[in-house]
PDB file of C-alpha atoms in Angstrom:
ATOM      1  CA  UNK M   1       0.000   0.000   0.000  1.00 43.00           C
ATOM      2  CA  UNK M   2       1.650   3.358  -0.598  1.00 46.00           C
ATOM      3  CA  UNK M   3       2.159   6.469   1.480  1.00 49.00           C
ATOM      4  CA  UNK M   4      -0.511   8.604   0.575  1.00 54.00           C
ATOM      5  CA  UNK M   5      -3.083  10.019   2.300  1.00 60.00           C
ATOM      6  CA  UNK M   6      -6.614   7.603   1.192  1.00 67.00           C
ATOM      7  CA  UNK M   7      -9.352   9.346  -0.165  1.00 87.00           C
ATOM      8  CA  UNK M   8     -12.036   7.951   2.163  1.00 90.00           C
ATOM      9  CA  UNK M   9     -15.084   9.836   0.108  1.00 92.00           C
ATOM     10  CA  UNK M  10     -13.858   7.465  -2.954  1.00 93.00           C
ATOM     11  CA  UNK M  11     -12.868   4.773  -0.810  1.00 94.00           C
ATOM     12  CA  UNK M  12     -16.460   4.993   0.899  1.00 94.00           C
ATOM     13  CA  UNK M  13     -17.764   5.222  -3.396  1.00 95.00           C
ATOM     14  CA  UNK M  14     -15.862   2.599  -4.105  1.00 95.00           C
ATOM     15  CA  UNK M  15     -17.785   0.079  -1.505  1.00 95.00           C
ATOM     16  CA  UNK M  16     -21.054   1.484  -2.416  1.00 94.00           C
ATOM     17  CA  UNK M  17     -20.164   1.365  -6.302  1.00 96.00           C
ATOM     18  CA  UNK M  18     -18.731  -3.068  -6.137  1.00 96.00           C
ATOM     19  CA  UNK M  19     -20.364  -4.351  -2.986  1.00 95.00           C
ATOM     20  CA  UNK M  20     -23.482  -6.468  -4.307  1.00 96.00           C
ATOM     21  CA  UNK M  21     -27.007  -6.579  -2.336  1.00 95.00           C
ATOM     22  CA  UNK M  22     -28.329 -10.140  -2.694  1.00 97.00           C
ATOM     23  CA  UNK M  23     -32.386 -10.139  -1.052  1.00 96.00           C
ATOM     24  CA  UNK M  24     -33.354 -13.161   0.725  1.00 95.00           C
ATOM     25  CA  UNK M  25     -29.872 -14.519   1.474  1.00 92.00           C
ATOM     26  CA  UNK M  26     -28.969 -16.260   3.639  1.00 86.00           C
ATOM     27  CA  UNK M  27     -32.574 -16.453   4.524  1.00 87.00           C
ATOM     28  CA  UNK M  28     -35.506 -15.046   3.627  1.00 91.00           C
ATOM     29  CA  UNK M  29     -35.768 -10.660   4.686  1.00 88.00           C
ATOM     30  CA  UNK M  30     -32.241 -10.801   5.372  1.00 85.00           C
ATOM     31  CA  UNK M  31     -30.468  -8.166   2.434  1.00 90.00           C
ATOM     32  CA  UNK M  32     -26.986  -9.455   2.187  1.00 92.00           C
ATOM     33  CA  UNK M  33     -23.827  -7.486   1.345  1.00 94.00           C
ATOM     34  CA  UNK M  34     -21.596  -9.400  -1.024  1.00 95.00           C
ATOM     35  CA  UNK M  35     -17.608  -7.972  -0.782  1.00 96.00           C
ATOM     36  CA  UNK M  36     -17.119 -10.393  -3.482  1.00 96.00           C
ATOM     37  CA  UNK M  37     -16.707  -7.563  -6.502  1.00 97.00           C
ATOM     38  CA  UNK M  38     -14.959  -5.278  -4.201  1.00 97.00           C
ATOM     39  CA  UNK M  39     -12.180  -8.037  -3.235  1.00 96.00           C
ATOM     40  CA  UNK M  40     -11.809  -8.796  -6.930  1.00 97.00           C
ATOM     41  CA  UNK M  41     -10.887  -5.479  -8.040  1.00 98.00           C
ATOM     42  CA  UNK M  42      -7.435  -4.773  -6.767  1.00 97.00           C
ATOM     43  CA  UNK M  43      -7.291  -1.171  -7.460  1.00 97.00           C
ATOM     44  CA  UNK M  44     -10.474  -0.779  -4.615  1.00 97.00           C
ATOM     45  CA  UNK M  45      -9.363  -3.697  -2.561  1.00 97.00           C
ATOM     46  CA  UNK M  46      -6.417  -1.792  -1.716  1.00 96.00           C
ATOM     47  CA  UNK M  47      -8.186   1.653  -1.388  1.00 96.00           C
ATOM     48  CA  UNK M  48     -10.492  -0.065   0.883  1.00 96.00           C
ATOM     49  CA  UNK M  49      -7.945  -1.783   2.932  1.00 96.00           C
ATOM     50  CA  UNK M  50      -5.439   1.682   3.194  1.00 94.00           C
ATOM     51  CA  UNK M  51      -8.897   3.687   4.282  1.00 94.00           C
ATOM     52  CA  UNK M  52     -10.034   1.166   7.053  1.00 94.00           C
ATOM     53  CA  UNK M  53      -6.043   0.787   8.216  1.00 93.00           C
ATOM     54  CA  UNK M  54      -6.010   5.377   8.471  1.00 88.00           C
ATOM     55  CA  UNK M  55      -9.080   5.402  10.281  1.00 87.00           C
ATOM     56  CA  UNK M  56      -7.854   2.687  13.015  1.00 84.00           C
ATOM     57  CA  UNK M  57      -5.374   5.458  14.167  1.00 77.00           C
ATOM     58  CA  UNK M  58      -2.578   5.085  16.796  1.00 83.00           C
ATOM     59  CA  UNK M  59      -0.188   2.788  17.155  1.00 95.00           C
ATOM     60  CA  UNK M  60      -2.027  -1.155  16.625  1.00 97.00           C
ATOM     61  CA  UNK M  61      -0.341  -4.042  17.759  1.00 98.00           C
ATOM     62  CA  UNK M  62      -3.002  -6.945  16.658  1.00 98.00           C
ATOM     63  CA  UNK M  63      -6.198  -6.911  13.844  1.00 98.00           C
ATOM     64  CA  UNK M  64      -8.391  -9.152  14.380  1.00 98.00           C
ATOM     65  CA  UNK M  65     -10.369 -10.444  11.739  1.00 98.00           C
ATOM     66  CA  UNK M  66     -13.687 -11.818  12.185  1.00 94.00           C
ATOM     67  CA  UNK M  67     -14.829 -15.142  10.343  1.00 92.00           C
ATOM     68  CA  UNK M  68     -14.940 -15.040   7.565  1.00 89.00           C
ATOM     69  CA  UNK M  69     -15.171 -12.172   5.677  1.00 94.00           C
ATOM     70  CA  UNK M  70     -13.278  -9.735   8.744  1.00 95.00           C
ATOM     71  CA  UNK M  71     -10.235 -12.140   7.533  1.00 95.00           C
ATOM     72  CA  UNK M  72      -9.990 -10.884   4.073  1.00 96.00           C
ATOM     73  CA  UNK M  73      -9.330  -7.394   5.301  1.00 97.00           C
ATOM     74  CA  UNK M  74      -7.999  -7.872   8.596  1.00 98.00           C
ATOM     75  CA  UNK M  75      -4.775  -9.565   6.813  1.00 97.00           C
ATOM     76  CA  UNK M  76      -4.073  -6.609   4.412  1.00 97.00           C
ATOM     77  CA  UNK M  77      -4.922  -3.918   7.054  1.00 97.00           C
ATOM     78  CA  UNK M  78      -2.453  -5.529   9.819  1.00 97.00           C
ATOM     79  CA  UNK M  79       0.202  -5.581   6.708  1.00 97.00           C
ATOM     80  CA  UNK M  80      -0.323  -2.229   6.601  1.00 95.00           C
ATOM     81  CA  UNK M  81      -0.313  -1.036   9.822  1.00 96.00           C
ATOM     82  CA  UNK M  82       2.559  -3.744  11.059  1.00 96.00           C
ATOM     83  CA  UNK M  83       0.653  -5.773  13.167  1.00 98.00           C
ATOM     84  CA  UNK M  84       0.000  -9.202  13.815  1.00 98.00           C
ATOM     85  CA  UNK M  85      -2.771 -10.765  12.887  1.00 98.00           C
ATOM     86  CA  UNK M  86      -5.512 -12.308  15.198  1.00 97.00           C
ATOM     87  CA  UNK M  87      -8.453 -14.859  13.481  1.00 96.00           C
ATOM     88  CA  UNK M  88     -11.289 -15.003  15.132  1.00 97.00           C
ATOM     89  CA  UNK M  89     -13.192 -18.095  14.444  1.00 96.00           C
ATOM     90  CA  UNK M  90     -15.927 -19.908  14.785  1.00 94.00           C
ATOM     91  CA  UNK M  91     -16.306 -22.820  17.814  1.00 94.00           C
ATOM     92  CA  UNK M  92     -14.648 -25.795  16.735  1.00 93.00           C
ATOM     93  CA  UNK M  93     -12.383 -24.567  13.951  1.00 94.00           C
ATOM     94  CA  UNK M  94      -9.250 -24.086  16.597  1.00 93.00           C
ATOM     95  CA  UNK M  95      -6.761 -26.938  17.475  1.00 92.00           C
ATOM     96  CA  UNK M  96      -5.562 -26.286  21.383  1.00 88.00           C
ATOM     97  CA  UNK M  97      -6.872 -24.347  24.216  1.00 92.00           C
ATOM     98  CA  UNK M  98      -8.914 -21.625  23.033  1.00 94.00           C
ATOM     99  CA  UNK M  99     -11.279 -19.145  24.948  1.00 95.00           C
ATOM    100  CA  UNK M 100     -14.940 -18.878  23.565  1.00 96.00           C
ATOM    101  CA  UNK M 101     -18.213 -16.209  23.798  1.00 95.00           C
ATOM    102  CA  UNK M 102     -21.731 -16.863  22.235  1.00 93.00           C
ATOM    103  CA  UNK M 103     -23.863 -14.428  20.989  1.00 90.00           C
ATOM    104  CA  UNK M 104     -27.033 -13.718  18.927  1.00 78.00           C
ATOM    105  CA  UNK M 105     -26.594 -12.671  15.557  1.00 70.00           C
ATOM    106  CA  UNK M 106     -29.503 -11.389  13.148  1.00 64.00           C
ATOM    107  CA  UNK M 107     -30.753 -14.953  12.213  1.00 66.00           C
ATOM    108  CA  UNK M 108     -29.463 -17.158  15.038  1.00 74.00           C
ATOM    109  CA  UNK M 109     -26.700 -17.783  17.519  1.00 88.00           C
ATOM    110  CA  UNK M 110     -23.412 -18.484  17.407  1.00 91.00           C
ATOM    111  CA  UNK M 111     -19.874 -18.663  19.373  1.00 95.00           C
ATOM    112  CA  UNK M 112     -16.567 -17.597  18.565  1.00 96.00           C
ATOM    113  CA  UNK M 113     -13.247 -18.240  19.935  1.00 97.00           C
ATOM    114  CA  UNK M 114      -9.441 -17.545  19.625  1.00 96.00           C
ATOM    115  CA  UNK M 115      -6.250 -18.608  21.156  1.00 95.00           C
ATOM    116  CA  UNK M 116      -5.523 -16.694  24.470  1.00 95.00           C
ATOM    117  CA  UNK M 117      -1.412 -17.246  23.848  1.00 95.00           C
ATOM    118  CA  UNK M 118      -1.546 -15.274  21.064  1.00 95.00           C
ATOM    119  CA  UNK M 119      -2.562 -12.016  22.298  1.00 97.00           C
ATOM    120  CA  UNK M 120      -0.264 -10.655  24.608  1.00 96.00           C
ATOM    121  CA  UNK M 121      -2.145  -8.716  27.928  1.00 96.00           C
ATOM    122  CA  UNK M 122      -2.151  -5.270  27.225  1.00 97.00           C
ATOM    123  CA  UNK M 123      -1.759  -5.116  23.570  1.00 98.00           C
ATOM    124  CA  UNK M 124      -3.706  -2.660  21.421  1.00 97.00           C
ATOM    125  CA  UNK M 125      -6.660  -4.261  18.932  1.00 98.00           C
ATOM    126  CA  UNK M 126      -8.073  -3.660  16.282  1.00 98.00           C
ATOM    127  CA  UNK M 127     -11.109  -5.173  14.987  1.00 98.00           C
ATOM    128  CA  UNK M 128     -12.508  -5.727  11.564  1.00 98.00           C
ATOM    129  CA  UNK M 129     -15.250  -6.943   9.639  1.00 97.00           C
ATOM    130  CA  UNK M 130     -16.949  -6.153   6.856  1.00 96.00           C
ATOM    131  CA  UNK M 131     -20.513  -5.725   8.005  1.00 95.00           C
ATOM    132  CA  UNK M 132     -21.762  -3.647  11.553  1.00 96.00           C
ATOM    133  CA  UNK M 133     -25.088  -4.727  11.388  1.00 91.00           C
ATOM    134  CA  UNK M 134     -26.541  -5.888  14.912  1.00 90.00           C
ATOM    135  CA  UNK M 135     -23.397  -5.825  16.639  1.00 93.00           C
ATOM    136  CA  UNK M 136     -23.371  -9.507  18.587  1.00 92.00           C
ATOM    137  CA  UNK M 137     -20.336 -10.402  16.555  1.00 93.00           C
ATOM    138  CA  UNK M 138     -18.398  -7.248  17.520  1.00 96.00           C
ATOM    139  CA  UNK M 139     -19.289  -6.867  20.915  1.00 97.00           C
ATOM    140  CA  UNK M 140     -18.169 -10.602  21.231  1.00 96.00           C
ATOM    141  CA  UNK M 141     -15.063 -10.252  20.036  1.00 97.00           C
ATOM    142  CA  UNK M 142     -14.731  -7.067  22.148  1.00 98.00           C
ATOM    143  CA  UNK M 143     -15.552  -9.921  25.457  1.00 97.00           C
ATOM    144  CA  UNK M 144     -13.183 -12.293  23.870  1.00 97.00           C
ATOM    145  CA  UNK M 145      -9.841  -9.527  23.735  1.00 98.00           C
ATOM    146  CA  UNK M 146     -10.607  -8.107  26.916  1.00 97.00           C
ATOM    147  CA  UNK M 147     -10.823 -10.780  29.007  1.00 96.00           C
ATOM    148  CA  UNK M 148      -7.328 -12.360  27.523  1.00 97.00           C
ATOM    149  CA  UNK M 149      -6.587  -8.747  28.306  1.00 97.00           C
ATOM    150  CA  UNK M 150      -6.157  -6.799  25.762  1.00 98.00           C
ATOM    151  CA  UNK M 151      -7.025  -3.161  25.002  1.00 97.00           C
ATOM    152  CA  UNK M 152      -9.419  -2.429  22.104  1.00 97.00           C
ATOM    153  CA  UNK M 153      -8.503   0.866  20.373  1.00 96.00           C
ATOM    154  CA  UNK M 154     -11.340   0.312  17.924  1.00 96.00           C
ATOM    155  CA  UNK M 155     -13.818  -1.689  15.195  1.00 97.00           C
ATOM    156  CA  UNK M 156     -13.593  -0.782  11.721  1.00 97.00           C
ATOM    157  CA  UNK M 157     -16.061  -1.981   9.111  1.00 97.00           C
ATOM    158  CA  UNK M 158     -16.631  -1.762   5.637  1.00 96.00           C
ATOM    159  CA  UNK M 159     -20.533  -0.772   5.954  1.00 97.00           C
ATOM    160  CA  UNK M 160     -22.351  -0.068   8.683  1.00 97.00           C
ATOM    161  CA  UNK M 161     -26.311  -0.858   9.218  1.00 95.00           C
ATOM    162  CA  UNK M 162     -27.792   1.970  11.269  1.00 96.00           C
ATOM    163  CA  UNK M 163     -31.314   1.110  11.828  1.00 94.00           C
ATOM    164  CA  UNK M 164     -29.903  -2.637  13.098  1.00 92.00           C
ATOM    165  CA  UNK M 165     -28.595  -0.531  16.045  1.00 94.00           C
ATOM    166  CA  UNK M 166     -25.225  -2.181  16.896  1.00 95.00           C
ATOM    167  CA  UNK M 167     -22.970   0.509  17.079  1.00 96.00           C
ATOM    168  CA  UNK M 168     -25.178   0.448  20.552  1.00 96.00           C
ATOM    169  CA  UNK M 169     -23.592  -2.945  22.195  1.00 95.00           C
ATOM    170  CA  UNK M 170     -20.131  -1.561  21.166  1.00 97.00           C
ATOM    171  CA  UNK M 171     -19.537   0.819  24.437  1.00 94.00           C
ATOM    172  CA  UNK M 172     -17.421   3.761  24.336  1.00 95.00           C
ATOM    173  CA  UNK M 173     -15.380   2.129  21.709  1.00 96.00           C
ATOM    174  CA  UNK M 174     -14.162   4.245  18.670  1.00 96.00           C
ATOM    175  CA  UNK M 175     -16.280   2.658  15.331  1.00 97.00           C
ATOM    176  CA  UNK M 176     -15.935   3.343  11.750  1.00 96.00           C
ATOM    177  CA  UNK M 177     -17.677   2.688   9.025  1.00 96.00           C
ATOM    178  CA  UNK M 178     -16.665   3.579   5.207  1.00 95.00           C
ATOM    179  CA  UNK M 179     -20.021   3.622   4.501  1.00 96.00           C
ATOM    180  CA  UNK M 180     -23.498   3.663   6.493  1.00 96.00           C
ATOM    181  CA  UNK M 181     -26.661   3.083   5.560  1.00 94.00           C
ATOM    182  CA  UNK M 182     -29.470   4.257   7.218  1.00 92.00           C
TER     183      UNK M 182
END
């Protein structure tokens, strides 16, 4: 990624212009966003990616990406910002001790987990994900770093979905959005 200072008006274009809206999917009344387009155009990828990384601010020591799609731009973003890179995954996909939190999501419940060892106590985080749309996710992930102790700095996210309300189960925590949707 280069030096520059992003353009987060066209960076914020360029997510409205590539990300797809897919009705009914995964189940019916749900309106999914689709970062498919976006992460095949390399040119926007990378605008994306430098915008998000800007916005985190401070010095970062760890991203972490939430499954699935929070990987795809946690990786590049940490690159960026040189950090390490945290996954955060879904129960059962970790070999070894892990720590775990469940949540409610839009359509269901789930649980999430990561390996304590690999975040250090007091070591700054940054999440990221593609979609803020409830908030469950996030504010699990939030649970999950803080109680291996680490200090969340802030959540970045490609699009945020205001009337789904999450931003409210985030706390005092500093949130961006490229784009938000009322």
């Amino acid at each position: 990624m280069s030096g520059r200072t992003p353009d987060l008006e066209a960076a914020a274009r360029r997510v409205d212009d590539l990300v797809r809206l897919v009705p009914d999917f995964p189940e019916p009344g749900v309106l999914f966003r689709d970062i498919t387009p976006l992460l095949a155009d390399a040119d926007a990828f990378a605008q994306v990616c430098e915008a998000l990384a800007v916005q985190a601010g401070g010095p970062i020591d760890l991203v972490a990406g939430m499954e699935a799609r929070g990987f795809l731009l946690a990786a590049p973003i940490a690159v960026h910002l040189g950090a390490g890179l945290i996954p955060v995954r879904k129960a059962g996909k970790l070999p070894g001790p892990s720590v775990s939190e469940s949540y409610s999501l839009e359509y269901g419940d789930a649980t999430i987990e990561l390996h304590p060892s690999t975040v250090p106590a007091g070591s700054r985080v940054l999440i990221v994900d593609d979609v803020l749309a409830t908030g469950g996710t996030a504010a699990a992930t939030i649970r999950l770093l803080e109680h291996c102790g680490a200090e969340v700095v802030g959540l970045s996210f490609l699009v945020e979905l205001e009337a789904l309300g999450g931003r409210a189960l985030l706390g005092d925590h500093a949130v961006h959005a490229l784009v938000a949707v009322p």
